[in-house]
Amino acid sequence: MRIPCPFCGSRDSQEFSFLGQAGLKRPDPTAPDAQKQFHDYVHIRDNKAGVTKELWLHANGCRSWIIVERNTLTHEVTGSEFASPMTKEAAQ
Amino acid sequence: MHYSVFSIISQAFKGQKDWKPVWRYPEPKAEYDMLIIGGGGHGLATAYYLAKNHGYTNIAVIEKNYLGSGSVGRNTTIVRSNYQEPGNIPFYEHSLKLWEGLEQDLNYNAMMSQRGVLNLYHSDGQRDDYARRGNAMMMHGVRADLLNREQVREVVPFLDFDNARFPIHGGLMQWRGGTARHDAVAWGFARGADSRGVDILQNTEAKQIRVENGKVVGVETSRGFIKAKKVGIVAAGNTTRIAETAGLRLPIESYVLQAFVSEAIKPLIPCVVTFGAGHFYISQSDKGGLVFGASLDYYTSYAARGNLPGVEDTIEEAMAIMPSISRVKLLRHWGGIMDMSMDGSPIIDKTGIDGLYIDCGWCYGGFKATPASGYCMAHLMATDESHPVATALKLNRFETGHVIDEAGTGAQPNLH
Ligand SMILES: Cc1cc2nc3c(=O)[nH]c(=O)nc-3n(C[C@H](O)[C@H](O)[C@H](O)COP(=O)(O)OP(=O)(O)OC[C@H]3O[C@@H](n4cnc5c(N)ncnc54)[C@H](O)[C@@H]3O)c2cc1C
Ligand SMILES: [Zn+2]
């Protein structure tokens, strides 16, 4: 499997480490149902069969966090972008 | 047909022509008392114990593929109960005890071989850790033997004891652990369930669990709707996909784990050996092939095949303890989908939907759990209460903080 890093280009997946589902938002600790929200945030995942967005770290490369679009049924990788808008801006 | 030495001898005189099919291929009925989704080891064991222990016979197992096509036929067949968390030890020990009488109970040769499971340690700190694990086991009445280097050498003299980076200092041995023939376990449970009247519906996919007013009413399948009072989800790596049709969101991620078998060689490895400085386990099958595996591929996956970095990592670990096998040829390798839970321990529980039960989160360890998982899931579905050895395996333990994290790695499923 090869991962397209927006900074380094197409690289072997061994250079990256995988964190998991992208787009999880840290809940507001003062919300009335904060406990339930934190439970979901820490433990509950979509675990989608199909195209997903997930966080990968280019650990043995530019060390950017990137969001990779990948199909969990086929391992096909269809895109990537920097996870942080600041990195995106700095890379331009 | 009862299998015995006499049936084998009499078949020999009949040219082996008189063996009967071991299970039926029934048409689905319109309604069952209970439906089990998933015809892997756990689903078949659940059906078997529902019939045997609780007298339920109007039940069916629905399997989208053929029997044993999932992880039950893909694993490295290691059976043991050397856990250290209080929520896990009684459960896995119950399972090992069931394994010890399984073949007599099923009247089926599962080739259960208690050849021992040896976990190697490579440093003083790791020895202390293993001693602690052994003590935890003994406090639950499970025997463990802490072997020093020379005692390990007596069992497995061919290891690389003086490896520069990971010298072998000793190991924790569970002599009662070992291996079993994985396909035979599925077939034995299927035969036992079928002969008690359970319908095993192969090539029948559960598409949608139907829930009305908070109560399960049946399952929409590829062969039509089947009504049922109770439904058990026992779908291992595919749990999320079917559970989400009932609106359940689970603390599970699916990953692919690879396994390997080499060409057959003369008897070399007498027990199961695991490498403590990494994550590698190896044994030798009765046919002579070396059966081994390592960690999962680190990304979520529903494809039952892995990638080359996983292969490289496994082979490197093999070389770190057993350079003597470097020229043995690899015969095959394959992958299976694993339901990795957030704390690395399983779940056998109700779901909050009336009549819907779940059995999942088996991670790397579901084969050894097969009998106890079926036993406890059957108990839960029949009585609506957790079996005494499975009271810790609750779905809501992530909310209450009672997680069972053997590895201590936190809510990161690919690290368990
Ligand atoms: C490579 C590998 C090595 C392993 N090594 C070991 C080991 O050494 N020791 C150990 O203890 N454990 C091991 N495991 C783990 C163990 O194999 C699994 O945890 C266990 O087999 C899972 O339970 P099961 O047998 O019921 O799963 P499966 O055999 O996967 O059964 C689930 C079944 O559900 C069916 N299904 C899924 N969705 C649907 C649907 N919608 N409708 C109908 N049917 C459906 C699937 O087709 C499948 O047959 C290993 C796993 C792998 C992949
Ligand atoms: Zn990069």
mmCIF file of C-alpha atoms in Angstrom, chain B residues 197-355:
data_model
loop_
_atom_site.group_PDB
_atom_site.id
_atom_site.type_symbol
_atom_site.label_atom_id
_atom_site.label_comp_id
_atom_site.label_asym_id
_atom_site.label_seq_id
_atom_site.Cartn_x
_atom_site.Cartn_y
_atom_site.Cartn_z
ATOM 1 C CA GLY B 197 -32.233 -29.966 15.404
ATOM 2 C CA VAL B 198 -30.552 -26.579 14.847
ATOM 3 C CA ASP B 199 -30.894 -25.337 11.244
ATOM 4 C CA ILE B 200 -27.582 -24.178 9.808
ATOM 5 C CA LEU B 201 -28.353 -21.878 6.889
ATOM 6 C CA GLN B 202 -25.253 -21.398 4.770
ATOM 7 C CA ASN B 203 -25.016 -18.832 1.965
ATOM 8 C CA THR B 204 -27.607 -16.767 3.803
ATOM 9 C CA GLU B 205 -26.567 -13.208 4.565
ATOM 10 C CA ALA B 206 -28.157 -11.130 7.301
ATOM 11 C CA LYS B 207 -28.906 -7.787 5.643
ATOM 12 C CA GLN B 208 -30.922 -5.898 8.214
ATOM 13 C CA ILE B 209 -31.958 -6.554 11.768
ATOM 14 C CA ARG B 210 -35.582 -5.511 12.093
ATOM 15 C CA VAL B 211 -36.499 -3.715 15.309
ATOM 16 C CA GLU B 212 -40.029 -2.553 16.150
ATOM 17 C CA ASN B 213 -40.851 -0.480 19.250
ATOM 18 C CA GLY B 214 -37.461 -1.197 20.794
ATOM 19 C CA LYS B 215 -37.848 -4.938 20.311
ATOM 20 C CA VAL B 216 -36.218 -7.207 17.781
ATOM 21 C CA VAL B 217 -38.702 -8.982 15.475
ATOM 22 C CA GLY B 218 -36.444 -10.774 13.017
ATOM 23 C CA VAL B 219 -33.777 -10.488 10.366
ATOM 24 C CA GLU B 220 -33.990 -9.514 6.717
ATOM 25 C CA THR B 221 -31.737 -11.995 4.896
ATOM 26 C CA SER B 222 -30.639 -12.681 1.329
ATOM 27 C CA ARG B 223 -33.215 -15.504 1.399
ATOM 28 C CA GLY B 224 -36.070 -13.416 2.716
ATOM 29 C CA PHE B 225 -37.301 -12.206 6.080
ATOM 30 C CA ILE B 226 -36.944 -14.614 9.001
ATOM 31 C CA LYS B 227 -38.946 -13.921 12.128
ATOM 32 C CA ALA B 228 -37.325 -14.495 15.509
ATOM 33 C CA LYS B 229 -37.999 -13.663 19.148
ATOM 34 C CA LYS B 230 -34.313 -13.315 19.950
ATOM 35 C CA VAL B 231 -31.323 -12.540 17.742
ATOM 36 C CA GLY B 232 -27.641 -12.937 18.592
ATOM 37 C CA ILE B 233 -24.968 -11.064 16.629
ATOM 38 C CA VAL B 234 -21.912 -13.344 16.541
ATOM 39 C CA ALA B 235 -20.239 -12.018 13.414
ATOM 40 C CA ALA B 236 -16.635 -11.424 14.628
ATOM 41 C CA GLY B 237 -14.822 -9.064 12.186
ATOM 42 C CA ASN B 238 -18.063 -8.006 10.506
ATOM 43 C CA THR B 239 -19.926 -7.182 13.720
ATOM 44 C CA THR B 240 -20.139 -3.433 13.110
ATOM 45 C CA ARG B 241 -21.699 -3.849 9.674
ATOM 46 C CA ILE B 242 -24.643 -5.880 10.889
ATOM 47 C CA ALA B 243 -25.003 -4.169 14.292
ATOM 48 C CA GLU B 244 -25.331 -0.752 12.651
ATOM 49 C CA THR B 245 -28.493 -1.926 10.873
ATOM 50 C CA ALA B 246 -30.096 -1.994 14.339
ATOM 51 C CA GLY B 247 -28.670 1.434 15.124
ATOM 52 C CA LEU B 248 -25.936 0.154 17.446
ATOM 53 C CA ARG B 249 -22.624 1.993 17.623
ATOM 54 C CA LEU B 250 -19.830 -0.120 19.081
ATOM 55 C CA PRO B 251 -16.370 0.250 20.661
ATOM 56 C CA ILE B 252 -14.910 -1.928 17.892
ATOM 57 C CA GLU B 253 -12.603 -1.499 14.916
ATOM 58 C CA SER B 254 -11.890 -4.176 12.297
ATOM 59 C CA TYR B 255 -8.303 -4.939 11.276
ATOM 60 C CA VAL B 256 -6.616 -7.609 9.183
ATOM 61 C CA LEU B 257 -4.278 -10.145 10.792
ATOM 62 C CA GLN B 258 -2.089 -12.379 8.672
ATOM 63 C CA ALA B 259 -0.968 -15.940 9.310
ATOM 64 C CA PHE B 260 1.656 -18.136 7.685
ATOM 65 C CA VAL B 261 2.467 -21.786 7.176
ATOM 66 C CA SER B 262 5.731 -23.269 5.951
ATOM 67 C CA GLU B 263 6.490 -26.473 4.092
ATOM 68 C CA ALA B 264 6.373 -29.563 6.303
ATOM 69 C CA ILE B 265 9.545 -30.460 8.169
ATOM 70 C CA LYS B 266 10.354 -33.210 10.675
ATOM 71 C CA PRO B 267 9.119 -32.635 14.243
ATOM 72 C CA LEU B 268 11.041 -29.663 15.625
ATOM 73 C CA ILE B 269 8.899 -27.396 17.797
ATOM 74 C CA PRO B 270 7.289 -29.339 20.647
ATOM 75 C CA CYS B 271 5.062 -26.564 22.028
ATOM 76 C CA VAL B 272 3.785 -23.100 21.167
ATOM 77 C CA VAL B 273 6.588 -20.524 21.522
ATOM 78 C CA THR B 274 6.037 -16.778 21.683
ATOM 79 C CA PHE B 275 8.659 -14.048 21.340
ATOM 80 C CA GLY B 276 8.477 -11.573 24.207
ATOM 81 C CA ALA B 277 10.472 -8.731 22.684
ATOM 82 C CA GLY B 278 8.028 -8.336 19.832
ATOM 83 C CA HIS B 279 4.794 -10.096 19.046
ATOM 84 C CA PHE B 280 5.397 -13.407 17.343
ATOM 85 C CA TYR B 281 4.055 -16.918 17.977
ATOM 86 C CA ILE B 282 4.901 -20.219 16.344
ATOM 87 C CA SER B 283 3.946 -23.872 16.592
ATOM 88 C CA GLN B 284 4.201 -26.932 14.387
ATOM 89 C CA SER B 285 1.143 -28.637 12.985
ATOM 90 C CA ASP B 286 0.746 -32.404 13.034
ATOM 91 C CA LYS B 287 1.404 -32.391 9.282
ATOM 92 C CA GLY B 288 4.793 -30.803 9.996
ATOM 93 C CA GLY B 289 4.193 -27.254 8.759
ATOM 94 C CA LEU B 290 5.343 -24.385 10.939
ATOM 95 C CA VAL B 291 2.309 -22.209 11.719
ATOM 96 C CA PHE B 292 3.077 -18.675 12.796
ATOM 97 C CA GLY B 293 1.962 -15.062 12.945
ATOM 98 C CA ALA B 294 2.744 -11.690 14.460
ATOM 99 C CA SER B 295 0.916 -8.375 14.902
ATOM 100 C CA LEU B 296 -1.972 -7.206 12.776
ATOM 101 C CA ASP B 297 -1.586 -4.792 9.891
ATOM 102 C CA TYR B 298 -1.980 -1.460 11.644
ATOM 103 C CA TYR B 299 -4.831 0.063 9.614
ATOM 104 C CA THR B 300 -8.555 -0.747 9.699
ATOM 105 C CA SER B 301 -9.615 -3.252 7.078
ATOM 106 C CA TYR B 302 -12.447 -5.485 5.932
ATOM 107 C CA ALA B 303 -10.297 -7.143 3.262
ATOM 108 C CA ALA B 304 -9.242 -10.582 4.442
ATOM 109 C CA ARG B 305 -5.746 -10.098 3.050
ATOM 110 C CA GLY B 306 -2.807 -8.095 4.289
ATOM 111 C CA ASN B 307 0.175 -6.189 2.942
ATOM 112 C CA LEU B 308 3.885 -6.907 2.614
ATOM 113 C CA PRO B 309 5.165 -4.860 5.598
ATOM 114 C CA GLY B 310 3.275 -7.286 7.829
ATOM 115 C CA VAL B 311 4.989 -10.209 6.105
ATOM 116 C CA GLU B 312 8.433 -8.647 6.516
ATOM 117 C CA ASP B 313 7.843 -7.872 10.176
ATOM 118 C CA THR B 314 6.708 -11.438 10.897
ATOM 119 C CA ILE B 315 9.701 -13.005 9.171
ATOM 120 C CA GLU B 316 12.117 -10.668 10.959
ATOM 121 C CA GLU B 317 10.695 -11.676 14.309
ATOM 122 C CA ALA B 318 10.987 -15.345 13.390
ATOM 123 C CA MET B 319 14.659 -14.802 12.616
ATOM 124 C CA ALA B 320 15.215 -13.064 15.941
ATOM 125 C CA ILE B 321 14.437 -16.224 17.912
ATOM 126 C CA MET B 322 14.794 -19.062 15.423
ATOM 127 C CA PRO B 323 17.429 -18.339 12.766
ATOM 128 C CA SER B 324 17.607 -22.114 12.214
ATOM 129 C CA ILE B 325 14.423 -21.991 10.133
ATOM 130 C CA SER B 326 15.664 -19.269 7.776
ATOM 131 C CA ARG B 327 15.825 -21.613 4.788
ATOM 132 C CA VAL B 328 12.467 -23.293 5.363
ATOM 133 C CA LYS B 329 10.149 -22.388 2.498
ATOM 134 C CA LEU B 330 6.955 -20.459 3.123
ATOM 135 C CA LEU B 331 3.991 -22.372 1.728
ATOM 136 C CA ARG B 332 1.044 -20.041 2.133
ATOM 137 C CA HIS B 333 -0.060 -16.926 3.919
ATOM 138 C CA TRP B 334 -3.491 -15.391 4.310
ATOM 139 C CA GLY B 335 -5.453 -12.880 6.339
ATOM 140 C CA GLY B 336 -8.578 -12.717 8.464
ATOM 141 C CA ILE B 337 -10.660 -9.856 9.819
ATOM 142 C CA MET B 338 -10.436 -9.191 13.530
ATOM 143 C CA ASP B 339 -12.955 -7.389 15.710
ATOM 144 C CA MET B 340 -10.569 -5.344 17.862
ATOM 145 C CA SER B 341 -12.224 -3.820 20.922
ATOM 146 C CA MET B 342 -11.127 -0.619 22.610
ATOM 147 C CA ASP B 343 -9.615 -2.410 25.624
ATOM 148 C CA GLY B 344 -8.563 -5.626 23.899
ATOM 149 C CA SER B 345 -11.142 -7.758 25.722
ATOM 150 C CA PRO B 346 -14.390 -9.265 24.456
ATOM 151 C CA ILE B 347 -18.036 -8.312 24.921
ATOM 152 C CA ILE B 348 -20.890 -10.769 25.608
ATOM 153 C CA ASP B 349 -23.922 -8.746 26.558
ATOM 154 C CA LYS B 350 -27.415 -7.426 25.901
ATOM 155 C CA THR B 351 -27.639 -4.379 23.671
ATOM 156 C CA GLY B 352 -30.389 -2.144 25.030
ATOM 157 C CA ILE B 353 -32.695 -3.436 22.289
ATOM 158 C CA ASP B 354 -35.087 -6.059 23.604
ATOM 159 C CA GLY B 355 -34.170 -9.529 22.344
#
